CSV table of C-alpha atoms in Angstrom, one decimal:
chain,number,residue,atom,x,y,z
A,1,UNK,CA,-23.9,-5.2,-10.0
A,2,UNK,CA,-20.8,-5.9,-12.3
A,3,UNK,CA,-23.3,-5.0,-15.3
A,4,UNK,CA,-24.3,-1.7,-13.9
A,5,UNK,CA,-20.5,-1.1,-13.4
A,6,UNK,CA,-19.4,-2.0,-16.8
A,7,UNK,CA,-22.2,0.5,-18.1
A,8,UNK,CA,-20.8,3.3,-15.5
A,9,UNK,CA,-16.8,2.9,-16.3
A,10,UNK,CA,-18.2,3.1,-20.3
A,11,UNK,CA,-20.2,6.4,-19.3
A,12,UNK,CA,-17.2,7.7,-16.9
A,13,UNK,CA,-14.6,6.9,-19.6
A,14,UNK,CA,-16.4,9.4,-22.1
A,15,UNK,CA,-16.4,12.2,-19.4
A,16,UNK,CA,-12.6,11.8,-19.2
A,17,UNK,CA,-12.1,11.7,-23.4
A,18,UNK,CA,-14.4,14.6,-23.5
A,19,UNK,CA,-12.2,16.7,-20.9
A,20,UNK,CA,-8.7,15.5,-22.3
A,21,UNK,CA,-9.9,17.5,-25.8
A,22,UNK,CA,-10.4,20.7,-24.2
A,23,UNK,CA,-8.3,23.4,-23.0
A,24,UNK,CA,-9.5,23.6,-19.3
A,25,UNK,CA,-6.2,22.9,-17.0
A,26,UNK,CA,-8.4,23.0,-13.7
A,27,UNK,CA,-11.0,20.7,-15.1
A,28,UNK,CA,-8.3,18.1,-16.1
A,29,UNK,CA,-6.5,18.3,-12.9
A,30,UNK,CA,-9.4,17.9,-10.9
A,31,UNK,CA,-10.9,14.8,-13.0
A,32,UNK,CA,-7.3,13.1,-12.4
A,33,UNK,CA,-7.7,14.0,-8.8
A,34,UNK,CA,-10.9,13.1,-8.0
A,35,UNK,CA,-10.6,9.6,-10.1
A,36,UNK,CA,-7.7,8.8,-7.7
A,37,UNK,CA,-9.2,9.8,-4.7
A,38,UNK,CA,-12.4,7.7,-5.1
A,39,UNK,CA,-10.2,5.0,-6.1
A,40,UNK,CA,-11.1,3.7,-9.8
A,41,UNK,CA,-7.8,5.3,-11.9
A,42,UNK,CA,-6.5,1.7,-12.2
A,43,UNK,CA,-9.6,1.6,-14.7
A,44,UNK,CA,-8.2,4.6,-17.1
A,45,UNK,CA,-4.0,4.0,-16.9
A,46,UNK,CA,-4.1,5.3,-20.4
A,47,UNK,CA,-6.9,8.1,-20.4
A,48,UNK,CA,-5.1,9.2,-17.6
A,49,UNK,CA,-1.9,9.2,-18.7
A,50,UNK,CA,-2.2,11.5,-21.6
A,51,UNK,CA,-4.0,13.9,-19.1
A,52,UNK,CA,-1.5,13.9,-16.9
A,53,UNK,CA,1.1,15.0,-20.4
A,54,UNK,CA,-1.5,17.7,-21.4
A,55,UNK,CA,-1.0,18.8,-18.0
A,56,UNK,CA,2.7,18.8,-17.8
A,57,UNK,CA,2.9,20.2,-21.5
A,58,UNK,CA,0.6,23.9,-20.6
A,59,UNK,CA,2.7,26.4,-20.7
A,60,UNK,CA,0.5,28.4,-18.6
A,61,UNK,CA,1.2,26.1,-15.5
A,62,UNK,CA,-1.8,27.3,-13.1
A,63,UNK,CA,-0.2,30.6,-13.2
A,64,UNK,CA,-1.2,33.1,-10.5
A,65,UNK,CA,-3.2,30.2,-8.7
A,66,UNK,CA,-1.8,29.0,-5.6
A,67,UNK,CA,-4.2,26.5,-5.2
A,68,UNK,CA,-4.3,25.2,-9.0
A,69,UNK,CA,-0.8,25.4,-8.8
A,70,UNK,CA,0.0,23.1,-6.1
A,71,UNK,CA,-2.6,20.0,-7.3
A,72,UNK,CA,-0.3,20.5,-10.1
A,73,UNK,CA,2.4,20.2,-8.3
A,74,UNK,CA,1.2,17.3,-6.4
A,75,UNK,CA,0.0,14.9,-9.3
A,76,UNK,CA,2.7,15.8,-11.5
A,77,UNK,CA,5.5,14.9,-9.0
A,78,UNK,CA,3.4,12.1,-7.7
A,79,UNK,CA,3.6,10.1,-11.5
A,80,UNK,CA,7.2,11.4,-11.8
A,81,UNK,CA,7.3,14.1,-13.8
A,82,UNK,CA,10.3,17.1,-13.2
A,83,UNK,CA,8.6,19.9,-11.7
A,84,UNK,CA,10.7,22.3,-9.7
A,85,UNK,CA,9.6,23.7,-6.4
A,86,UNK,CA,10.6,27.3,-7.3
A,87,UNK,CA,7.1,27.2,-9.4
A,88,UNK,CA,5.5,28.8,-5.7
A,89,UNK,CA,8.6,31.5,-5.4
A,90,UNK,CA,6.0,33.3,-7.0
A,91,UNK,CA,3.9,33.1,-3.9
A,92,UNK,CA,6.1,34.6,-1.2
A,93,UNK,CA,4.5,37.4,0.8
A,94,UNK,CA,6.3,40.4,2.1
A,95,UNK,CA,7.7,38.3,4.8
A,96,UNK,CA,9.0,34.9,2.4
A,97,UNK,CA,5.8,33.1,3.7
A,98,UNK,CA,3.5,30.9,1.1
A,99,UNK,CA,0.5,30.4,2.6
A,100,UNK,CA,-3.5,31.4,2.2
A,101,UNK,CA,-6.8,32.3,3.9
A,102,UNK,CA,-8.5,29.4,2.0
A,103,UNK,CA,-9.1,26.2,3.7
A,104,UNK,CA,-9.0,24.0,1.1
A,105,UNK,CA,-6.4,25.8,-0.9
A,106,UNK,CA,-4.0,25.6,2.3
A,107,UNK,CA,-4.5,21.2,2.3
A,108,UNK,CA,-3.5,21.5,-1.4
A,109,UNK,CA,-0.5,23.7,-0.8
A,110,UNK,CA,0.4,21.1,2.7
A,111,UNK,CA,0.2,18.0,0.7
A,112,UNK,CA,1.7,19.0,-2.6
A,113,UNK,CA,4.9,20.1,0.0
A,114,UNK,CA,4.9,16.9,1.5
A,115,UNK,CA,6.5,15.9,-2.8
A,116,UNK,CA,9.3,17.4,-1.1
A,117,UNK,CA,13.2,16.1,-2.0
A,118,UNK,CA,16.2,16.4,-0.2
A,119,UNK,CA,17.3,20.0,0.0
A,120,UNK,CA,14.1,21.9,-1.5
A,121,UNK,CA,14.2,24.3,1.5
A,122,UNK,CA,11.2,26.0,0.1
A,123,UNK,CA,9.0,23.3,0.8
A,124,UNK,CA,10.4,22.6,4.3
A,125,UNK,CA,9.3,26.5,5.2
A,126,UNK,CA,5.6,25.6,3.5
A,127,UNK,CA,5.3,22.7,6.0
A,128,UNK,CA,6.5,24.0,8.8
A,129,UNK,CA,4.5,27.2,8.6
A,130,UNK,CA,0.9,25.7,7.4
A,131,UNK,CA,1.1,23.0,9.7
A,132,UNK,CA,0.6,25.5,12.4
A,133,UNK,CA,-1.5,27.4,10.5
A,134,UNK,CA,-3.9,24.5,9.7
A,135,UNK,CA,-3.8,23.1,13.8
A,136,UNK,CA,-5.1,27.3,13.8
A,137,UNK,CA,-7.9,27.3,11.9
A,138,UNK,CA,-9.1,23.8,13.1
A,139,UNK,CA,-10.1,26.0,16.2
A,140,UNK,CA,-12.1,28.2,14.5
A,141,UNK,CA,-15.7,27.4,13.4
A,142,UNK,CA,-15.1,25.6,10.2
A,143,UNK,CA,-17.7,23.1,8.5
A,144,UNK,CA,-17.6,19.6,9.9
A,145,UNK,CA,-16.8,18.3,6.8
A,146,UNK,CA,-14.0,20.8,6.2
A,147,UNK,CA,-12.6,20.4,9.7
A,148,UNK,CA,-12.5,16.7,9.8
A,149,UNK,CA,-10.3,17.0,6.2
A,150,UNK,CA,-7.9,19.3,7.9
A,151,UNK,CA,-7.8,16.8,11.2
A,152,UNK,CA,-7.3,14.0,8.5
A,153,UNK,CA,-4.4,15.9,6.8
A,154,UNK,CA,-2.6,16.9,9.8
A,155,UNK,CA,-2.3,13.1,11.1
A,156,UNK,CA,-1.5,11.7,7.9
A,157,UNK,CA,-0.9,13.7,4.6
A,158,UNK,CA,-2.3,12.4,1.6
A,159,UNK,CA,0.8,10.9,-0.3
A,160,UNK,CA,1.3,8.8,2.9
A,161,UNK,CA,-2.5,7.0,3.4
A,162,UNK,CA,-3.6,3.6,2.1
A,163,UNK,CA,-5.3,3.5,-1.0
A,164,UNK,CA,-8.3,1.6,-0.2
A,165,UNK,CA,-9.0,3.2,2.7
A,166,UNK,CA,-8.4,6.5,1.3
A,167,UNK,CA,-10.9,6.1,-1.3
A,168,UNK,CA,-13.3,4.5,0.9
A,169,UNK,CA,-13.2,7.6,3.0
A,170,UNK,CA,-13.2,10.2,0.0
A,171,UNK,CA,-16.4,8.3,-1.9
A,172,UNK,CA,-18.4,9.6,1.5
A,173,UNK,CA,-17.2,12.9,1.8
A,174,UNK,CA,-17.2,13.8,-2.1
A,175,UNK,CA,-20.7,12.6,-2.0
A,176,UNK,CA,-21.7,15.6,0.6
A,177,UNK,CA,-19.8,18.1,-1.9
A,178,UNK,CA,-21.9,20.5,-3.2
A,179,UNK,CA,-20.4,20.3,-7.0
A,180,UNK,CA,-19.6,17.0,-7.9
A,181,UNK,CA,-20.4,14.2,-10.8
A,182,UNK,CA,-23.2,11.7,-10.1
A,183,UNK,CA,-21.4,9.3,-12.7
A,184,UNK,CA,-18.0,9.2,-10.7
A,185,UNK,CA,-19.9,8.8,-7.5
A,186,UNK,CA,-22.1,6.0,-8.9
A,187,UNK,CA,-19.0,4.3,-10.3
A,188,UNK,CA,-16.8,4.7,-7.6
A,189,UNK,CA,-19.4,2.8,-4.8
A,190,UNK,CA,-20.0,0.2,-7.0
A,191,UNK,CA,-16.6,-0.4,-7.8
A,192,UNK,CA,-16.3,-0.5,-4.1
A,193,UNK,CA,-18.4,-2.6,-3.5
A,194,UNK,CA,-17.4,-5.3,-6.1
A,195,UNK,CA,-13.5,-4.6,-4.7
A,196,UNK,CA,-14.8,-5.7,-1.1
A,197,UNK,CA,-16.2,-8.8,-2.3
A,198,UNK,CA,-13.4,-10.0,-3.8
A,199,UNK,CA,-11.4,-9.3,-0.5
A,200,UNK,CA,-13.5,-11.2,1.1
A,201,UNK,CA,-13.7,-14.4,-0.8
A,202,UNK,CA,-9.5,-14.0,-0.5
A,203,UNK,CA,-10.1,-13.9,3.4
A,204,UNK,CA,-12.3,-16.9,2.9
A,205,UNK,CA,-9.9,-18.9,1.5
A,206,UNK,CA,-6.7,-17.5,3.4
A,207,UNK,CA,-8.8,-18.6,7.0
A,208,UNK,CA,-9.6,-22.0,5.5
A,209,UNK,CA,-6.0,-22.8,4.4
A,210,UNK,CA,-5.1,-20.6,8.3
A,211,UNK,CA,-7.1,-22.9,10.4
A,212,UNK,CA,-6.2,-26.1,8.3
A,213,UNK,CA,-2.2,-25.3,8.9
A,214,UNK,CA,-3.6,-24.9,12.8
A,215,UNK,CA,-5.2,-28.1,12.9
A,216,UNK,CA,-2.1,-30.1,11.6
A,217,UNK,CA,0.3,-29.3,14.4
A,218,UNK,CA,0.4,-27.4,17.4
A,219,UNK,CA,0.2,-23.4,16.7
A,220,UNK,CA,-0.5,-21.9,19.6
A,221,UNK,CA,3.1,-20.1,20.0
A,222,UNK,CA,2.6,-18.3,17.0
A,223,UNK,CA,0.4,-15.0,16.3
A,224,UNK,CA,-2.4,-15.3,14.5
A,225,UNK,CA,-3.0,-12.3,12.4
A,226,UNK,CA,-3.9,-13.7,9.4
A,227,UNK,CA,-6.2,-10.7,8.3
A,228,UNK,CA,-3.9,-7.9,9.3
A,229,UNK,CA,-0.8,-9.3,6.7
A,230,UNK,CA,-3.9,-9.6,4.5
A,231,UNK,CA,-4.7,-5.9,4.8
A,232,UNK,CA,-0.8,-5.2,4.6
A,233,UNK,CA,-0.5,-6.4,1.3
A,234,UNK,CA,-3.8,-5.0,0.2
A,235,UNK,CA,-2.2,-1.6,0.9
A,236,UNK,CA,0.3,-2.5,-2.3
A,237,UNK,CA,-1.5,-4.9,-4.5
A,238,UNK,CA,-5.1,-3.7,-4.3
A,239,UNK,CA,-6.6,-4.2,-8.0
A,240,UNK,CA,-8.8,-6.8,-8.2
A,241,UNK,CA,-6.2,-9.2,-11.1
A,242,UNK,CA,-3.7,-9.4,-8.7
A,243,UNK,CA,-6.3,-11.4,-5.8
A,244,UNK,CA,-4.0,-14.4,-6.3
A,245,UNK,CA,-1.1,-12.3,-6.0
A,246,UNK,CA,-2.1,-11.0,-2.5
A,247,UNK,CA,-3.2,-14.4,-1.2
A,248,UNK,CA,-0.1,-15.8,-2.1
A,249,UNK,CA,2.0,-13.2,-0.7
A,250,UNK,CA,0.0,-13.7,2.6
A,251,UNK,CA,0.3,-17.1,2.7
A,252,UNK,CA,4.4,-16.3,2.4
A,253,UNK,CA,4.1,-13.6,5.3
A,254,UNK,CA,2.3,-15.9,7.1
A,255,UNK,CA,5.5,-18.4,7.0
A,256,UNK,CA,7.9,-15.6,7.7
A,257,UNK,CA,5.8,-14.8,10.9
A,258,UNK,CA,5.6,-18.6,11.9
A,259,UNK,CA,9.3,-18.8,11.8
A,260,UNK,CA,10.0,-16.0,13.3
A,261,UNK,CA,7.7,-17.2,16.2
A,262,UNK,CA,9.5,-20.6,16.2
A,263,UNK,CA,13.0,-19.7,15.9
A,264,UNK,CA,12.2,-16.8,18.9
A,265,UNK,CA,10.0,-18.6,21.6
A,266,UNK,CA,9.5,-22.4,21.0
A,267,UNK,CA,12.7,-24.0,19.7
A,268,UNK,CA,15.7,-24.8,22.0
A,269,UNK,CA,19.1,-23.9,20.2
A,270,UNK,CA,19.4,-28.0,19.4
A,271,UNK,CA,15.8,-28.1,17.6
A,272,UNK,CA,16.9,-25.4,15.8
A,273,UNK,CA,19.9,-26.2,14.3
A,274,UNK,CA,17.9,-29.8,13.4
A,275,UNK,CA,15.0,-27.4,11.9
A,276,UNK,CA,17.5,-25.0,9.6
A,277,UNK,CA,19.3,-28.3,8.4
A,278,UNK,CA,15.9,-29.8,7.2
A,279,UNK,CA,14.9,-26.6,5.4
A,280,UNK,CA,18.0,-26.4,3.9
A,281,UNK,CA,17.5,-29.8,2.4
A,282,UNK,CA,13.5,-29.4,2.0
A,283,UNK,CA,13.2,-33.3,2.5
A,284,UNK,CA,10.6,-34.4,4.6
A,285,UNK,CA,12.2,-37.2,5.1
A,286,UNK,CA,14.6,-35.7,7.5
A,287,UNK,CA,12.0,-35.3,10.3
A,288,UNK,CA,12.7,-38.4,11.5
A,289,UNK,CA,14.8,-37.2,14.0
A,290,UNK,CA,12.3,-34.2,15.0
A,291,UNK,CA,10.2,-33.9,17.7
A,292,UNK,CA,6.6,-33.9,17.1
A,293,UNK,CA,5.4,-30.9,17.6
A,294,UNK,CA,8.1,-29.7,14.8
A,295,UNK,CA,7.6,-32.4,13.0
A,296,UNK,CA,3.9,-31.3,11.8
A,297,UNK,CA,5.4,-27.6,11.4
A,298,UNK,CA,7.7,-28.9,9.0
A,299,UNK,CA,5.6,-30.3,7.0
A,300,UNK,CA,3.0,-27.8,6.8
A,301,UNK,CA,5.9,-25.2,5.8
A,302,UNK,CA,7.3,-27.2,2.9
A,303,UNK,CA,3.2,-28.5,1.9
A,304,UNK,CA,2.7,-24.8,1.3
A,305,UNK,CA,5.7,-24.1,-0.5
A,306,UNK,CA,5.9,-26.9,-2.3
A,307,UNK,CA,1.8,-25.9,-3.3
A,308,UNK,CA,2.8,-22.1,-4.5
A,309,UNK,CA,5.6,-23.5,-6.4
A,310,UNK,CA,4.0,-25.7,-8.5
A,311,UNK,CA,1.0,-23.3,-9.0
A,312,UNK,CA,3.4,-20.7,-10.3
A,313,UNK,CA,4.9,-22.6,-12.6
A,314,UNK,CA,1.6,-23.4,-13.9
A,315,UNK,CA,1.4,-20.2,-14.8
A,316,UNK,CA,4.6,-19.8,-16.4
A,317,UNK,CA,6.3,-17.8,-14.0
A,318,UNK,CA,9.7,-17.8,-14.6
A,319,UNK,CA,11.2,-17.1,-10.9
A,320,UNK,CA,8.7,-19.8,-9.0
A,321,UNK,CA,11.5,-21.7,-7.8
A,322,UNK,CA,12.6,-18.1,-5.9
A,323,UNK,CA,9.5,-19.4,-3.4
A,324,UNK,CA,11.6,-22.0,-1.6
A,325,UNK,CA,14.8,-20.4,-1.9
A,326,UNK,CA,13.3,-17.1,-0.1
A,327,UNK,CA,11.6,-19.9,2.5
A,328,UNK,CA,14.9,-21.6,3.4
A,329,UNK,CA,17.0,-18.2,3.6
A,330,UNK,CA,14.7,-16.4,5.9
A,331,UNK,CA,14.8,-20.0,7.8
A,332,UNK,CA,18.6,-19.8,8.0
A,333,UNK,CA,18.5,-15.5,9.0
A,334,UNK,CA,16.2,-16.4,11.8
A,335,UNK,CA,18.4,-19.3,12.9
A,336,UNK,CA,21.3,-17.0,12.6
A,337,UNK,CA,19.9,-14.3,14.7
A,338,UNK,CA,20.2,-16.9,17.8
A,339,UNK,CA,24.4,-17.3,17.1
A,340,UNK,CA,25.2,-13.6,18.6
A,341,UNK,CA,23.2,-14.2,21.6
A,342,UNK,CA,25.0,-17.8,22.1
A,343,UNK,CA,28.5,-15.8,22.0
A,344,UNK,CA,27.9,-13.0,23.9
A,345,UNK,CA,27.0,-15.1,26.8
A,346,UNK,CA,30.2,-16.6,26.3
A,347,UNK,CA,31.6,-13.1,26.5
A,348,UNK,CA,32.7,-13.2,23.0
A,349,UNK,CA,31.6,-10.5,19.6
A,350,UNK,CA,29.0,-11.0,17.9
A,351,UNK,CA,29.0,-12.4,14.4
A,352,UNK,CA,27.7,-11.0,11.3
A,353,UNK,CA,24.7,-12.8,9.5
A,354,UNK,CA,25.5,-14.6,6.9
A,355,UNK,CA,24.2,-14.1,3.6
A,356,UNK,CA,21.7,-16.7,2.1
A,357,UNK,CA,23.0,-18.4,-1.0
């Protein structure tokens, strides 16, 4: 499968090369669209880069096109390029209202408003108005595929959805378009495919290392959701080099919700003060005077820790000893949170956390 993908991002990079020599605007903002919609851009950073340039540098800007002009709009702003919002003035109707008869022109124009900065007023009016306007022509008889994008867009507009689930979504419905490109769509599922693999080997080995930390000490006060802080961090770090990246930063989330659970609903104010003073000092020798169900917590805590550490300095990372620092702080904020409950039973203020040094 990896093969037959190789061949296809080879094939699909040509189609873009081809496109970025000619003079077609729509073409080029299409291709950039539809290659992040499907969810392979990470593969053309470059190729798509210099479209996105040939696109900002056309002086003829879409031009009398509302709907060419607001994918403009939208991928321009969404890579951080300057593009005012007065390029839809041009739009206004007799009564100052952007909008259109065109379905899929009116989702461009909704989401390319949702780019919207503080004080572009313009764009305000475009929501406001097409949001009812879309809820409208939901009611009418539209195709199922067209009505289910406009129920999609109202909920959540595209700038706001996760990536992988975006593109997981968007494979199956550009694959019932009429017009399309066999080579994207080819690409784009295996690609899929191979990405889903790899998230779930890193599920594999986040549940082995899960239920290990379980079977070491007594977890049963603590949530167990392993998978969704797995899926939380696959929502920012979803390419397939940073898999060590994202089972790492689980495995840190995971901490952060195991202390949290500790300090909140198992440890009395004495075991906690015992706890924060043992993680300030990461030294296991200090359990000791910990009761055993802590004890094993402990342990497991600074184990992992001590584990991502040394792998990162393996790898040369220059800020791996940041792991144990950001450990111990979010230790002594959690611990800190129980002081202003403590005085306000005693009728006095509450204090201000104090910050981790």
């Amino acid at each position: 499968m990896k093969e037959r993908a190789h061949k296809k991002e080879d094939e699909v990079r040509g189609i873009i090369l081809e496109i970025i020599s000619s003079s077609n605007l729509t073409q080029k903002l299409e291709l950039v669209d539809t290659l992040q919609r499907i969810g392979v851009d990470y593969h053309y950073k470059k190729e798509i880069s210099d479209l996105l340039c040939s696109i900002y540098n056309d002086k003829d800007g879409g031009s009398n096109d509302l709907y060419i002009t607001s994918l403009r709009f939208y991928l321009l702003r969404k890579h951080g390029y300057t593009v005012p919002a007065d390029v839809f003035e041009k739009f206004r109707d007799g009564q100052c209202i952007i909008s259109s008869d065109d379905v899929s022109c009116l989702l461009m124009l909704y989401d390319s408003a949702h780019m919207r900065i503080h004080g572009e007023e313009i764009l305000d009016d475009i929501i406001t108005f097409n949001k009812s306007r879309l809820q409208y022509m939901i009611t009418k008889k539209l195709e199922p595929e067209l009505a289910e994008e406009v129920r999609c867009t109202l909920e959540t507009p595209r700038l706001r959805r996760v990536k992988r689930v975006e593109a997981r979504r968007y494979i199956s419905v550009y694959a019932k378009k009429a017009v399309k490109n066999e080579t994207l769509l080819d690409f784009a599922k295996l690609d899929c495919n191979i990405l889903q693999d790899i998230y779930c080997d890193e599920l594999k080995e986040l549940t082995i290392w899960w239920k290990d930390l379980q079977s070491r000490g007594d977890l049963s006060f603590a949530r167990d959701r392993m998978v969704e802080m797995h899926f939380w961090i696959l929502g920012v770090l979803y390419e397939p080099y940073y898999s060590y990246s994202r089972v790492m930063v689980t495995k840190f989330t995971l901490l952060v919700s195991l202390l949290d659970d500790l300090y909140d609903n198992y440890n009395t104010t004495k075991e906690s003060n015992i706890f924060t003073t043992a993680m300030e000092r990461c030294d296991e020798q200090t359990t000791d005077k910990f009761p055993e169900h802590m004890k094993a917590i402990f342990i497991n805590i600074l184990n992992t820790t001590n584990k991502i550490e040394e792998e990162l300095k393996l790898q040369e990372n220059r800020h791996a000893e940041l792991v144990k620092k950001l450990v111990i702080c979010t230790a002594k904020f959690y611990h800190a949170e129980l002081k202003p409950v403590l005085m306000n039973t005693s009728k006095f203020p509450c204090v201000a956390l104090p910050v981790c040094k």
